[in-house]
Amino acid sequence: MSNESHISLPTELVALLRDARRIAVLTGAGVSAESGIPTFRDALTGYWSKFRPEELATPEAFAADPAKVARWYDERRRLCLACEPNAGHRALAAMQRHARAGGRRFELITQNIDRLHQAAGGDDVIELHGTLLAWRCTACGESCEERGPAFETYPPACVACGQARRPSVVWFGEVLPAEALQRAAEAAMACDVFLSIGTSGVVYPAAGLIDAALAGGARVVEINVEPTANSARYDFSIQGPAGVVLPMLAREMGVESEV
Ligand code: OAD
């Protein structure tokens, strides 16, 4: 794991962020990695190096074996509840507060379903892939937040009608929540600076937000521990852990953050 001494932040980047009237941030699993939540595609530790997404993260998988799928997501739900936001989540929340206090816009868009941005104080977070902390009924649609211990049955039953409940996440082959997607696209299109943090950038439509940002004339910035397939498209590609780079950036920007 690198520390600050290996990372240098271009002064042009700091100035760009300091002066931006509107910043849009897209985060992925890498932002929560330092909180102890596995990513998906990291070779040794990623979920998709151990499990097949088509057996767990599709409507067909749930229809074929609801108990198995619900149990796997419930284990992930409890892991998320046991994890704390890290310095990267806190720095982003502080940057958002700082921007808003200065009358500027700062939209936080995430593919993560762990709610750690919100736990760190992030406000009005746009959740593109839903959340693991809400489970909704497959029959009547009743949804409730679940912060308790493991479910007693898999899949858990709806309190209103007794039918099976599922996590309120987006599975492969499903459409994203329309309002979240529209807000994310608009933020990307209208921002001055677009930051992509801790995402491999291969899952659409989230991966297409950089195109909207570029079409809208934004400068684009990537923060990742390693180069991604898209690194060449970014004006700035900063290599380092989000939990180290983001507090550095916040500090350089003059943002007060308790990291
Ligand atoms: P991935 O696992 O595809 O990518 C995580 C990225 O984070 C990689 O590029 C890593 O190099 C980087 N990374 C790891 N640790 C980091 C750290 N400490 N700081 C910064 N970067 C770090 O995860 P996502 O891009 O989020 O969707 O995946 C997108 C979607 O694919 C997920 O939302 C999920 C998944 O399948 C669904 O389940 C629908």
PDB file of C-alpha atoms and ligand atoms in Angstrom, residues 1 27-31 33-34 38-42 46 48 53 57 73 76 111-113 129 170-172 197-203 223-228 240-243, ligand 1:
ATOM      1  CA  MET A   1       0.000   0.000   0.000  1.00  0.00           C
ATOM      2  CA  THR A  27     -17.024   6.136  -7.256  1.00  0.00           C
ATOM      3  CA  GLY A  28     -16.623   2.375  -7.467  1.00  0.00           C
ATOM      4  CA  ALA A  29     -15.674  -0.505  -5.218  1.00  0.00           C
ATOM      5  CA  GLY A  30     -12.057   0.695  -4.883  1.00  0.00           C
ATOM      6  CA  VAL A  31     -13.214   3.550  -2.647  1.00  0.00           C
ATOM      7  CA  ALA A  33     -11.578  -1.380  -0.375  1.00  0.00           C
ATOM      8  CA  GLU A  34      -9.696   0.301   2.470  1.00  0.00           C
ATOM      9  CA  PRO A  38     -13.752  -6.553  -1.425  1.00  0.00           C
ATOM     10  CA  THR A  39     -13.857  -5.085  -4.925  1.00  0.00           C
ATOM     11  CA  PHE A  40     -15.247  -7.127  -7.830  1.00  0.00           C
ATOM     12  CA  ARG A  41     -12.450  -7.477 -10.331  1.00  0.00           C
ATOM     13  CA  ASP A  42      -9.209  -7.360  -8.336  1.00  0.00           C
ATOM     14  CA  GLY A  46     -12.378  -9.443  -5.948  1.00  0.00           C
ATOM     15  CA  TRP A  48     -15.805 -12.029  -9.300  1.00  0.00           C
ATOM     16  CA  PRO A  53     -21.770 -13.175 -11.364  1.00  0.00           C
ATOM     17  CA  ALA A  57     -26.090 -11.223  -9.514  1.00  0.00           C
ATOM     18  CA  TYR A  73     -26.262 -10.821  -0.288  1.00  0.00           C
ATOM     19  CA  ARG A  76     -22.401  -8.915   2.195  1.00  0.00           C
ATOM     20  CA  GLN A 111     -21.900   2.350  -8.012  1.00  0.00           C
ATOM     21  CA  ASN A 112     -21.406   1.114  -4.458  1.00  0.00           C
ATOM     22  CA  ILE A 113     -24.264  -0.404  -2.519  1.00  0.00           C
ATOM     23  CA  HIS A 129     -26.797   0.344  -8.358  1.00  0.00           C
ATOM     24  CA  VAL A 170     -29.344  -3.640  -9.530  1.00  0.00           C
ATOM     25  CA  TRP A 171     -28.494  -7.000 -11.010  1.00  0.00           C
ATOM     26  CA  PHE A 172     -26.918  -7.638 -14.403  1.00  0.00           C
ATOM     27  CA  ILE A 197     -12.440   7.077  -8.326  1.00  0.00           C
ATOM     28  CA  GLY A 198     -11.787   3.398  -7.590  1.00  0.00           C
ATOM     29  CA  THR A 199     -13.695   1.963 -10.524  1.00  0.00           C
ATOM     30  CA  SER A 200     -12.521  -0.280 -13.334  1.00  0.00           C
ATOM     31  CA  GLY A 201     -14.912   1.616 -15.611  1.00  0.00           C
ATOM     32  CA  VAL A 202     -16.167  -1.428 -17.457  1.00  0.00           C
ATOM     33  CA  VAL A 203     -19.792  -1.681 -16.330  1.00  0.00           C
ATOM     34  CA  ILE A 223      -7.858   8.109  -9.109  1.00  0.00           C
ATOM     35  CA  ASN A 224      -7.030   4.412  -8.902  1.00  0.00           C
ATOM     36  CA  VAL A 225      -4.359   2.161  -7.433  1.00  0.00           C
ATOM     37  CA  GLU A 226      -3.461   1.045 -10.928  1.00  0.00           C
ATOM     38  CA  PRO A 227      -3.953   2.167 -14.527  1.00  0.00           C
ATOM     39  CA  THR A 228      -7.307   1.150 -16.000  1.00  0.00           C
ATOM     40  CA  GLY A 240      -2.663   5.649  -5.340  1.00  0.00           C
ATOM     41  CA  PRO A 241      -5.229   4.422  -2.823  1.00  0.00           C
ATOM     42  CA  ALA A 242      -8.333   6.609  -2.561  1.00  0.00           C
ATOM     43  CA  GLY A 243      -7.939   6.685   1.234  1.00  0.00           C
TER      44      GLY A 243
HETATM   45  P1  OAD B   1     -14.176  -3.224  -9.856  1.00  0.00           P
HETATM   46  O1  OAD B   1     -13.840  -4.331  -8.920  1.00  0.00           O
HETATM   47  O2  OAD B   1     -14.483  -3.564 -11.264  1.00  0.00           O
HETATM   48  O3  OAD B   1     -13.003  -2.147  -9.882  1.00  0.00           O
HETATM   49  C1  OAD B   1     -12.461  -1.650  -8.694  1.00  0.00           C
HETATM   50  C2  OAD B   1     -11.355  -0.712  -9.068  1.00  0.00           C
HETATM   51  O4  OAD B   1     -10.867  -0.127  -7.877  1.00  0.00           O
HETATM   52  C3  OAD B   1     -10.171  -1.348  -9.784  1.00  0.00           C
HETATM   53  O5  OAD B   1      -9.858  -0.596 -10.940  1.00  0.00           O
HETATM   54  C4  OAD B   1      -9.052  -1.303  -8.748  1.00  0.00           C
HETATM   55  O6  OAD B   1      -7.769  -1.102  -9.357  1.00  0.00           O
HETATM   56  C5  OAD B   1      -9.449  -0.086  -7.939  1.00  0.00           C
HETATM   57  N1  OAD B   1      -8.990  -0.056  -6.539  1.00  0.00           N
HETATM   58  C6  OAD B   1      -8.804  -1.084  -5.685  1.00  0.00           C
HETATM   59  N2  OAD B   1      -8.446  -0.643  -4.473  1.00  0.00           N
HETATM   60  C7  OAD B   1      -8.387   0.714  -4.550  1.00  0.00           C
HETATM   61  C8  OAD B   1      -8.080   1.753  -3.632  1.00  0.00           C
HETATM   62  N3  OAD B   1      -7.749   1.510  -2.374  1.00  0.00           N
HETATM   63  N4  OAD B   1      -8.130   3.036  -4.084  1.00  0.00           N
HETATM   64  C9  OAD B   1      -8.445   3.316  -5.378  1.00  0.00           C
HETATM   65  N5  OAD B   1      -8.737   2.377  -6.294  1.00  0.00           N
HETATM   66  C10 OAD B   1      -8.728   1.097  -5.887  1.00  0.00           C
HETATM   67  O7  OAD B   1     -15.401  -2.411  -9.165  1.00  0.00           O
HETATM   68  P2  OAD B   1     -16.396  -1.373  -9.844  1.00  0.00           P
HETATM   69  O8  OAD B   1     -15.724  -0.604 -10.917  1.00  0.00           O
HETATM   70  O9  OAD B   1     -17.052  -0.641  -8.740  1.00  0.00           O
HETATM   71  O10 OAD B   1     -22.132  -4.073 -10.236  1.00  0.00           O
HETATM   72  O11 OAD B   1     -17.437  -2.366 -10.497  1.00  0.00           O
HETATM   73  C11 OAD B   1     -18.553  -1.851 -11.155  1.00  0.00           C
HETATM   74  C12 OAD B   1     -19.731  -2.767 -10.951  1.00  0.00           C
HETATM   75  O12 OAD B   1     -19.376  -4.101 -11.327  1.00  0.00           O
HETATM   76  C13 OAD B   1     -20.185  -2.908  -9.509  1.00  0.00           C
HETATM   77  O13 OAD B   1     -21.037  -1.864  -9.092  1.00  0.00           O
HETATM   78  C14 OAD B   1     -20.895  -4.228  -9.521  1.00  0.00           C
HETATM   79  C15 OAD B   1     -19.861  -5.012 -10.294  1.00  0.00           C
HETATM   80  O14 OAD B   1     -20.294  -6.180 -10.880  1.00  0.00           O
HETATM   81  C16 OAD B   1     -23.128  -4.951 -10.036  1.00  0.00           C
HETATM   82  O15 OAD B   1     -23.082  -5.857  -9.236  1.00  0.00           O
HETATM   83  C17 OAD B   1     -24.305  -4.683 -10.922  1.00  0.00           C
END
